[in-house]
mmCIF file of N, CA and C in Angstrom:
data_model
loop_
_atom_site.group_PDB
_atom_site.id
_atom_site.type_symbol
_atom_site.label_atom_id
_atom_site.label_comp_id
_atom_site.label_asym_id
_atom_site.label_seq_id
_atom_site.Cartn_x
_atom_site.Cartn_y
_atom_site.Cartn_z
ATOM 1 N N UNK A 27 146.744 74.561 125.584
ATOM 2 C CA UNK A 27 146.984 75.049 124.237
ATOM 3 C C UNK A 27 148.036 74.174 123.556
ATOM 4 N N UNK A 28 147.855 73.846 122.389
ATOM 5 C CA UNK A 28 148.956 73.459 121.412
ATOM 6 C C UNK A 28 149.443 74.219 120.131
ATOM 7 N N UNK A 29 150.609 74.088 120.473
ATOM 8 C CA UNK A 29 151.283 75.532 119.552
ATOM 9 C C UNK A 29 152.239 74.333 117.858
ATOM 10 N N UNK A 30 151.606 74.734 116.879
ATOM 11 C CA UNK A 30 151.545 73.944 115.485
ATOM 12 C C UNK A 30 153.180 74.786 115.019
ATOM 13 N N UNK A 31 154.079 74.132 114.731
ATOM 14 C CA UNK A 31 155.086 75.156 114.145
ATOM 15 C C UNK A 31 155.414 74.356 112.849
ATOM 16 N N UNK A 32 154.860 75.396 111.328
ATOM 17 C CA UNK A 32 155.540 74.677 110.498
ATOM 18 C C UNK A 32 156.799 75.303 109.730
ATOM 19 N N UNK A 33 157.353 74.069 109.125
ATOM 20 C CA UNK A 33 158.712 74.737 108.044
ATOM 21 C C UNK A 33 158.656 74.328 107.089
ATOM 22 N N UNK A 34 159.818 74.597 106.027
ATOM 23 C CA UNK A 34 160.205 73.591 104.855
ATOM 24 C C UNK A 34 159.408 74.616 103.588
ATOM 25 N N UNK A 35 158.413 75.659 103.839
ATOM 26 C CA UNK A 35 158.214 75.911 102.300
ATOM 27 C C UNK A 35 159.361 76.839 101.537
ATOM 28 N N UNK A 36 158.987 76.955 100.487
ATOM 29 C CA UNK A 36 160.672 77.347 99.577
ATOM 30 C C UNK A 36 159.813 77.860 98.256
ATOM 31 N N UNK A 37 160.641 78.286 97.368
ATOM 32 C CA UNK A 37 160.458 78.729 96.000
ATOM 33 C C UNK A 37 160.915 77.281 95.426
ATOM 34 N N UNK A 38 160.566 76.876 94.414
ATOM 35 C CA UNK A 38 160.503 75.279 93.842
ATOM 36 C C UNK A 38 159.907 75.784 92.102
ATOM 37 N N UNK A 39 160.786 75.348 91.629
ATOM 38 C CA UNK A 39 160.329 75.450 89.844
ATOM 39 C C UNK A 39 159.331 73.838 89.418
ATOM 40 N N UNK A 40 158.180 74.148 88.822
ATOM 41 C CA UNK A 40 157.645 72.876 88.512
ATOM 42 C C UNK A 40 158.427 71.484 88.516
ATOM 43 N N UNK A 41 157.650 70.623 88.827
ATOM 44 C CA UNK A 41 158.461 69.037 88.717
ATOM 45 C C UNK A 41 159.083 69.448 90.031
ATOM 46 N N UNK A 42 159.464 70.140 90.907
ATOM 47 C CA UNK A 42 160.291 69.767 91.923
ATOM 48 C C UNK A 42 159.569 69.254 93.164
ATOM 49 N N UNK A 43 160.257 68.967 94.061
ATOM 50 C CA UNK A 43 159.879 68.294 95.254
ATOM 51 C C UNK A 43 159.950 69.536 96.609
ATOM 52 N N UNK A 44 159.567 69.098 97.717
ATOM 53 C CA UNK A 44 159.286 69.899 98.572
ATOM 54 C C UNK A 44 158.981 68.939 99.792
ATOM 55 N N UNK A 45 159.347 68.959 101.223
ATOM 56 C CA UNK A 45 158.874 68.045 102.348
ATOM 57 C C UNK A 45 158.523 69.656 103.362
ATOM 58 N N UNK A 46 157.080 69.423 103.871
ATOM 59 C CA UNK A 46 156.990 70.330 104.852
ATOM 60 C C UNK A 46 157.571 69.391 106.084
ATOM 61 N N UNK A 47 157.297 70.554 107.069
ATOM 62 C CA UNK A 47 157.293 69.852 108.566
ATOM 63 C C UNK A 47 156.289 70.316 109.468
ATOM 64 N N UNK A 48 155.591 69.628 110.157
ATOM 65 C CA UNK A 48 155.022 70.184 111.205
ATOM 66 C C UNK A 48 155.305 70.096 112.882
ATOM 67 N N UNK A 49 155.504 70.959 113.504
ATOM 68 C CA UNK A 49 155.941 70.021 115.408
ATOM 69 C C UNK A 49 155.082 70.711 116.372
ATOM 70 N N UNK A 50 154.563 69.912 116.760
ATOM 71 C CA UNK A 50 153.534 70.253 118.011
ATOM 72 C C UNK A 50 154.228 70.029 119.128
ATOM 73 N N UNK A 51 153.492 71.255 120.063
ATOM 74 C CA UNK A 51 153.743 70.922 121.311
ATOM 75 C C UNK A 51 153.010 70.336 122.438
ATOM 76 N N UNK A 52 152.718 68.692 122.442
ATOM 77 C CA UNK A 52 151.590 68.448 123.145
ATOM 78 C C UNK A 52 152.204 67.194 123.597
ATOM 79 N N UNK A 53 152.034 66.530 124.911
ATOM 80 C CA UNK A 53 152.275 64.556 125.510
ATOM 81 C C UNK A 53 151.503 64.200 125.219
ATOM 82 N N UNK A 54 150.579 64.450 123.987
ATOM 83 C CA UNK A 54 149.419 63.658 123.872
ATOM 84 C C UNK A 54 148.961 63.321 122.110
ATOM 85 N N UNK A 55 150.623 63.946 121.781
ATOM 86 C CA UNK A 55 150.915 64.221 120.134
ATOM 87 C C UNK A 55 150.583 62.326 119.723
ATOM 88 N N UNK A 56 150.564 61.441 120.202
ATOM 89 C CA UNK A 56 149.782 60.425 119.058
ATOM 90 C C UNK A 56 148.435 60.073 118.791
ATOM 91 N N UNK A 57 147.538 60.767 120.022
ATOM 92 C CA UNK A 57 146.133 60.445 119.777
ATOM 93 C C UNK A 57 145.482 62.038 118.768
ATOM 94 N N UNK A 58 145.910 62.410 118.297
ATOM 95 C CA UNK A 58 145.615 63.599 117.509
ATOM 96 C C UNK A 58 145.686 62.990 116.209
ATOM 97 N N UNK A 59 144.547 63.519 115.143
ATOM 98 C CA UNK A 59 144.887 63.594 114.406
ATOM 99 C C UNK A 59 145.047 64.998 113.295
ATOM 100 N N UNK A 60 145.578 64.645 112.135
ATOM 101 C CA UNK A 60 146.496 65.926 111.580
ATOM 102 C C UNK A 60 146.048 66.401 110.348
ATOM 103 N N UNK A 61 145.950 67.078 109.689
ATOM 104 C CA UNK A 61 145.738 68.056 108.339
ATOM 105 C C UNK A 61 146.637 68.692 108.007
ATOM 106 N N UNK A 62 147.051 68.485 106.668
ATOM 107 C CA UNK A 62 147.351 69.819 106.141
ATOM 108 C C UNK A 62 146.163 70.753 105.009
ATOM 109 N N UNK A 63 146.651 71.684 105.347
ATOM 110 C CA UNK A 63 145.494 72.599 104.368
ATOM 111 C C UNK A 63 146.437 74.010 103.763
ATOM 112 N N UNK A 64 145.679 74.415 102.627
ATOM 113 C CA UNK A 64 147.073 75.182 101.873
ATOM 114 C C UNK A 64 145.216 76.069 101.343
ATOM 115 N N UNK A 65 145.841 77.484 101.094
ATOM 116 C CA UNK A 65 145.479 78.815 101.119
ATOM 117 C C UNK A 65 145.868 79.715 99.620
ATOM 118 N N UNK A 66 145.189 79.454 98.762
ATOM 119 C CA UNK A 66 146.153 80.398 97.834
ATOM 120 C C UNK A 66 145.335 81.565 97.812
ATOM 121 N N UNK A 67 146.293 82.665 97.152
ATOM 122 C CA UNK A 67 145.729 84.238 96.897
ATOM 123 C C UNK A 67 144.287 84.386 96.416
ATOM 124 N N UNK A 68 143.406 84.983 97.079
ATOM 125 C CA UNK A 68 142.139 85.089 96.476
ATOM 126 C C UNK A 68 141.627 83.429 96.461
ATOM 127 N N UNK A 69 141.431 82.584 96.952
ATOM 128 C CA UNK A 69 141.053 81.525 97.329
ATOM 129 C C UNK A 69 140.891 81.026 98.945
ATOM 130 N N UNK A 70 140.136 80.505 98.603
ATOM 131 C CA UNK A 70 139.455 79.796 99.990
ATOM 132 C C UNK A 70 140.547 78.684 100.743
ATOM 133 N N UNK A 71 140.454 78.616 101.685
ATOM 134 C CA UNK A 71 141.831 77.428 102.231
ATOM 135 C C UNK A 71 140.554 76.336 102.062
ATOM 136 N N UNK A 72 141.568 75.339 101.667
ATOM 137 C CA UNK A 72 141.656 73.631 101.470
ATOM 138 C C UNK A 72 141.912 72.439 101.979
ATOM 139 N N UNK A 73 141.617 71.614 102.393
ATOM 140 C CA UNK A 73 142.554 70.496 102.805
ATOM 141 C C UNK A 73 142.645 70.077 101.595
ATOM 142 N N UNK A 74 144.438 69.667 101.567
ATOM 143 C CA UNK A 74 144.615 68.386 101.341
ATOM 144 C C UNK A 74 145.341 67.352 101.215
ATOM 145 N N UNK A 75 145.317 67.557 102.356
ATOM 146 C CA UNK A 75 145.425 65.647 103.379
ATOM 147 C C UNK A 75 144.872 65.912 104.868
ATOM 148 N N UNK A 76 144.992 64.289 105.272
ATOM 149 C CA UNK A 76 144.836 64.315 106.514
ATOM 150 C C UNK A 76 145.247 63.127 106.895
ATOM 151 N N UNK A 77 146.111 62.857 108.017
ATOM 152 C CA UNK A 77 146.334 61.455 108.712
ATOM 153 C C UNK A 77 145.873 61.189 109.875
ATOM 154 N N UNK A 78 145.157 60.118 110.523
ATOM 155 C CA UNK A 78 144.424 59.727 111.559
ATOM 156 C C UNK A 78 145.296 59.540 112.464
ATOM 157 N N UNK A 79 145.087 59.041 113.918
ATOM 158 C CA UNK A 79 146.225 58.583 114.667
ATOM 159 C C UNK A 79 146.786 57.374 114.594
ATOM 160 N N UNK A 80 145.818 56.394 113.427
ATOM 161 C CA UNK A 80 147.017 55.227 113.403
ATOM 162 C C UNK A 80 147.171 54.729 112.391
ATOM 163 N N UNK A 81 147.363 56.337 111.543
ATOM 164 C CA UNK A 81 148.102 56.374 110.239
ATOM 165 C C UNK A 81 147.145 56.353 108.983
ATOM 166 N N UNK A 82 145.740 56.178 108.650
ATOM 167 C CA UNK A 82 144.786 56.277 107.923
ATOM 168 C C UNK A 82 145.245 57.318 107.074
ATOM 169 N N UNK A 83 145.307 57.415 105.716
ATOM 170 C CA UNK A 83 145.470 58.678 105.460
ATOM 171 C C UNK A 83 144.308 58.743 104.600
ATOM 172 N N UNK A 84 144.185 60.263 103.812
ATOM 173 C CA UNK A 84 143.437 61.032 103.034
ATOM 174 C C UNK A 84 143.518 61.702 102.372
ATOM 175 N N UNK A 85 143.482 62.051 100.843
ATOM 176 C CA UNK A 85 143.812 63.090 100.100
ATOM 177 C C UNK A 85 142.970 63.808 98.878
ATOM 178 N N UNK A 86 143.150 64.778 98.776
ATOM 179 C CA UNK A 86 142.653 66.023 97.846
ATOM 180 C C UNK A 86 143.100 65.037 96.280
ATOM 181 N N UNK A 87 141.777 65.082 95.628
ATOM 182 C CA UNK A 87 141.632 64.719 94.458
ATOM 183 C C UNK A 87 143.201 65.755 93.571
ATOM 184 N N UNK A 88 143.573 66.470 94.016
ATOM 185 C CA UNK A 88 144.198 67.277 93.384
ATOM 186 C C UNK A 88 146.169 67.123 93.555
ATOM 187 N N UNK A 89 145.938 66.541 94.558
ATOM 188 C CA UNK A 89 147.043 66.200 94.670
ATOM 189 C C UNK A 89 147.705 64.452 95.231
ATOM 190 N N UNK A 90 146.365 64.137 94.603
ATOM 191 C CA UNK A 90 146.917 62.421 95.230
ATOM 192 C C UNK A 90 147.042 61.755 94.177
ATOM 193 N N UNK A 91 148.422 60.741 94.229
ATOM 194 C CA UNK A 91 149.231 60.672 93.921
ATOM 195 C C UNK A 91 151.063 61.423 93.401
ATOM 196 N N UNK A 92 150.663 62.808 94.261
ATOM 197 C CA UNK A 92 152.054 63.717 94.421
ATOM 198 C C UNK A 92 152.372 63.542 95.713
ATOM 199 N N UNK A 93 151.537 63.344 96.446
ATOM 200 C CA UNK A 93 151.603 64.173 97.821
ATOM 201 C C UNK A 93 151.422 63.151 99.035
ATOM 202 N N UNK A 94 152.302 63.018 99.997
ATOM 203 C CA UNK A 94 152.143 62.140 100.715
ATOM 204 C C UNK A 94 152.034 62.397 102.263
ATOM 205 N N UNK A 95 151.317 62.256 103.096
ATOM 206 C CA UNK A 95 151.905 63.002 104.323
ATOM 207 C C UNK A 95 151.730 61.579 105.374
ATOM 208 N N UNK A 96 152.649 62.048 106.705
ATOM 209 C CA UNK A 96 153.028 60.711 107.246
ATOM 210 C C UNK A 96 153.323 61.318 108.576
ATOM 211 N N UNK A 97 153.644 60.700 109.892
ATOM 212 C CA UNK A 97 153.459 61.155 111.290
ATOM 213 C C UNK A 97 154.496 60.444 111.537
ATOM 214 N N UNK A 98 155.642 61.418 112.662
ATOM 215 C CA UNK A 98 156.616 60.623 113.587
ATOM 216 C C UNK A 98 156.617 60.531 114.983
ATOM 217 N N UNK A 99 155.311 59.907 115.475
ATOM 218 C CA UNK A 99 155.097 60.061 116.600
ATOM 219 C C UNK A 99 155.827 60.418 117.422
ATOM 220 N N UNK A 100 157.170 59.510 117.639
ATOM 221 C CA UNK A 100 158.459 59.968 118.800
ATOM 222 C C UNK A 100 159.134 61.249 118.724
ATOM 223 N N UNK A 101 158.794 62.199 117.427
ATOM 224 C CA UNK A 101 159.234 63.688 117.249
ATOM 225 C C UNK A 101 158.317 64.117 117.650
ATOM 226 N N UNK A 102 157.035 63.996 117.440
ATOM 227 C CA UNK A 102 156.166 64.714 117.638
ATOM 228 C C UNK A 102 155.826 65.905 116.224
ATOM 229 N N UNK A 103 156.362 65.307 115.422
ATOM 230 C CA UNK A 103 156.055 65.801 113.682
ATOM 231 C C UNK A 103 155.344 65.556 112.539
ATOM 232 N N UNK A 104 154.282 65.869 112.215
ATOM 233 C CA UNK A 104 153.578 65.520 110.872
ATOM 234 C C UNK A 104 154.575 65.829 109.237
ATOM 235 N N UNK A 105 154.940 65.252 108.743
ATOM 236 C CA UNK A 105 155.640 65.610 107.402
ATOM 237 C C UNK A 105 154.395 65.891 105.978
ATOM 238 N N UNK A 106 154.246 66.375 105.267
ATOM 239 C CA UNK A 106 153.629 66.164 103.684
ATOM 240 C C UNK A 106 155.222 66.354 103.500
ATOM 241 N N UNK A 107 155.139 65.321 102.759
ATOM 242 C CA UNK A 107 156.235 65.367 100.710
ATOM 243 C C UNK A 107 155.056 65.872 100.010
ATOM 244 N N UNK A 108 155.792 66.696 99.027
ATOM 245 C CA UNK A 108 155.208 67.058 97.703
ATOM 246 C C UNK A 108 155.742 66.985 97.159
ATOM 247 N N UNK A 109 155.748 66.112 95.709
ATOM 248 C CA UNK A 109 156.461 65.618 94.872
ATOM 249 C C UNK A 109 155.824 66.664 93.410
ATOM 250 N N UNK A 110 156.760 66.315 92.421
ATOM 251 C CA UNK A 110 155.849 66.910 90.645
ATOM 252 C C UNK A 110 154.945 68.273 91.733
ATOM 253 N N UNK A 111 155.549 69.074 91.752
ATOM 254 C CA UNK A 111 154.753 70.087 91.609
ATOM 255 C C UNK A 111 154.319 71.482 90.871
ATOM 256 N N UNK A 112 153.159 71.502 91.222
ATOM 257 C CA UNK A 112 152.402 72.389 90.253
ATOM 258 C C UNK A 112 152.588 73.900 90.296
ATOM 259 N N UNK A 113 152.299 75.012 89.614
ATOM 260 C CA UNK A 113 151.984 76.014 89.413
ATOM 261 C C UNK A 113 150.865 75.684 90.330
ATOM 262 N N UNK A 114 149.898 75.722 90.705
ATOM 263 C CA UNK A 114 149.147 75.634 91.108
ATOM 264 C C UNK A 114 148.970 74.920 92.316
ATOM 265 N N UNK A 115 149.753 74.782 92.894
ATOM 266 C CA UNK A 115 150.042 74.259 93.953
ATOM 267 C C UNK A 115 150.955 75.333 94.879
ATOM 268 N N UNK A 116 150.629 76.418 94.560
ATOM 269 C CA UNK A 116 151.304 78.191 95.005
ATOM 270 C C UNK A 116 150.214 78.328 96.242
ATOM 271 N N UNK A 117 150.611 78.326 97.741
ATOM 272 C CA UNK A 117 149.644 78.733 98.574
ATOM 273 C C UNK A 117 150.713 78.865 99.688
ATOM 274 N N UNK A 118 149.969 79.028 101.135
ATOM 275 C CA UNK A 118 150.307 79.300 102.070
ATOM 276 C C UNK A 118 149.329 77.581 102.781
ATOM 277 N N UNK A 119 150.768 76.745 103.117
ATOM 278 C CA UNK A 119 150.511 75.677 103.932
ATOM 279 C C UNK A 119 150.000 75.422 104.910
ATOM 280 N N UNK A 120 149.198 75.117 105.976
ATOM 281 C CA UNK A 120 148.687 75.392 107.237
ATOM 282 C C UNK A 120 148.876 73.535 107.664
ATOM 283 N N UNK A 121 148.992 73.771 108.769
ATOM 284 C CA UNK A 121 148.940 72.230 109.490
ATOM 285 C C UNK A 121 147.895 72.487 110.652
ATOM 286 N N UNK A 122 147.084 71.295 110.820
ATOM 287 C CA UNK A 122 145.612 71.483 111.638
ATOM 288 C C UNK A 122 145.497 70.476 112.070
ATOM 289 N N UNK A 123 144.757 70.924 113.758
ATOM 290 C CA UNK A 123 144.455 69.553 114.312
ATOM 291 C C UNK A 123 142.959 69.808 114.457
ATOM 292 N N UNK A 124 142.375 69.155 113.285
ATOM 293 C CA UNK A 124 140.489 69.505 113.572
ATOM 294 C C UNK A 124 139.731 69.223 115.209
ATOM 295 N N UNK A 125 140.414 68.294 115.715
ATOM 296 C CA UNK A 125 139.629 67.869 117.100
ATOM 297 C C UNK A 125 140.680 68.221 118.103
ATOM 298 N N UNK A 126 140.410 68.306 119.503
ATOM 299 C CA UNK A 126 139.251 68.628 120.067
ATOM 300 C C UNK A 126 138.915 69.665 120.132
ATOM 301 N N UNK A 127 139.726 70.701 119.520
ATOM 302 C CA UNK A 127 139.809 72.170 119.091
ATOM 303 C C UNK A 127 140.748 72.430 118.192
ATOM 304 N N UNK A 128 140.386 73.411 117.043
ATOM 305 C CA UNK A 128 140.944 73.335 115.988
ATOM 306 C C UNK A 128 141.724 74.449 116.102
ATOM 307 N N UNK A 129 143.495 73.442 116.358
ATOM 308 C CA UNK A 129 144.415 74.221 116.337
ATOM 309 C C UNK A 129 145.297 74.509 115.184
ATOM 310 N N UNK A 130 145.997 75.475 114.403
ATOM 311 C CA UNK A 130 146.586 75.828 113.301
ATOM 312 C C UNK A 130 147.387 76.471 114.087
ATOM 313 N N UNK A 131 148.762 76.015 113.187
ATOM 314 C CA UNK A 131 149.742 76.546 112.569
ATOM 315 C C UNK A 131 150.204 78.297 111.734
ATOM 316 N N UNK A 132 150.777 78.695 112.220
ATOM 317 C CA UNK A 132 151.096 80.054 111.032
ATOM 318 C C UNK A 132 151.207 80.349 109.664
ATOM 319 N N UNK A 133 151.504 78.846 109.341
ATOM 320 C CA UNK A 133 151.578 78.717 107.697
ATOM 321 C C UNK A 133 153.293 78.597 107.126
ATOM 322 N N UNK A 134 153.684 78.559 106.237
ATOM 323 C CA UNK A 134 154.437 78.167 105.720
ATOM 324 C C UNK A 134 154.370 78.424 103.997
ATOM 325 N N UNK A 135 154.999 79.250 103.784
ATOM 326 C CA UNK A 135 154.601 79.490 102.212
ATOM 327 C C UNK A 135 155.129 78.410 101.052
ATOM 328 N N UNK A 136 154.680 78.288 100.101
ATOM 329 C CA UNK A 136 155.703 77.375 98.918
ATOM 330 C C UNK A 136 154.746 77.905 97.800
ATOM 331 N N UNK A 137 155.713 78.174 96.582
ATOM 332 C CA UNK A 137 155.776 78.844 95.867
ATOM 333 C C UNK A 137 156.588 77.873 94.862
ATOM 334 N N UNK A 138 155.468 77.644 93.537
ATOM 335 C CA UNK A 138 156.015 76.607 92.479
ATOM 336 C C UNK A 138 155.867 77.558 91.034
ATOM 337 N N UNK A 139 157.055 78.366 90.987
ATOM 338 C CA UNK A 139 157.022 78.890 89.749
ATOM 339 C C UNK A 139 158.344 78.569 88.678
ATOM 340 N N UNK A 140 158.237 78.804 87.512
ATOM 341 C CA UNK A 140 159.596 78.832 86.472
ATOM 342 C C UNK A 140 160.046 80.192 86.094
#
């Protein structure tokens, strides 16, 4: 089993910034690769991003160019920055490892209101 622990979401007024965290518990944390996916009220969960294991990344039409996410292999941590953010960018964060079984995280809330 690998156990996903994330942090970092907050209350944030538009335009502000935000860095999640993610830390797995696995010796095998660089051949994985990573997702984040975010959940809002009455909506379907999303990806969007994803980084490969040797750093490829991917992003949601919706947030690329805000949003950056990046891997510290020797922590064993996936980061997203979220930069300029939206009202709409109000969900519950999830961090995911799609292969070889799709493990998630508890979530992490962030909340972009004025």
């Amino acid at each position: 089993q690998v156990q996903l622990v994330e942090s970092g979401g907050d209350l944030v007024q538009p335009g502000g910034s935000l860095r999640l965290s993610c830390t797995a518990s696995t010796n095998i944390f660089s051949i994985y690769a990573f997702e984040w996916h975010r959940q809002a009220r009455g909506h379907q969960r999303e990806k969007v991003a994803g980084i490969a294991a040797f750093g490829i990344t991917d992003y949601a039409d919706a947030v690329k160019g805000r949003f950056t996410i990046s891997r510290d292999n020797d922590k064993n941590t996936v980061y997203l920055q979220m930069n300029n953010l939206k009202p709409e960018d109000t969900a519950v964060y999830y961090c995911h490892i799609p292969i070889p079984v799709n493990y998630w995280g508890q979530g992490t809330q962030v909340t972009v209101s004025s």
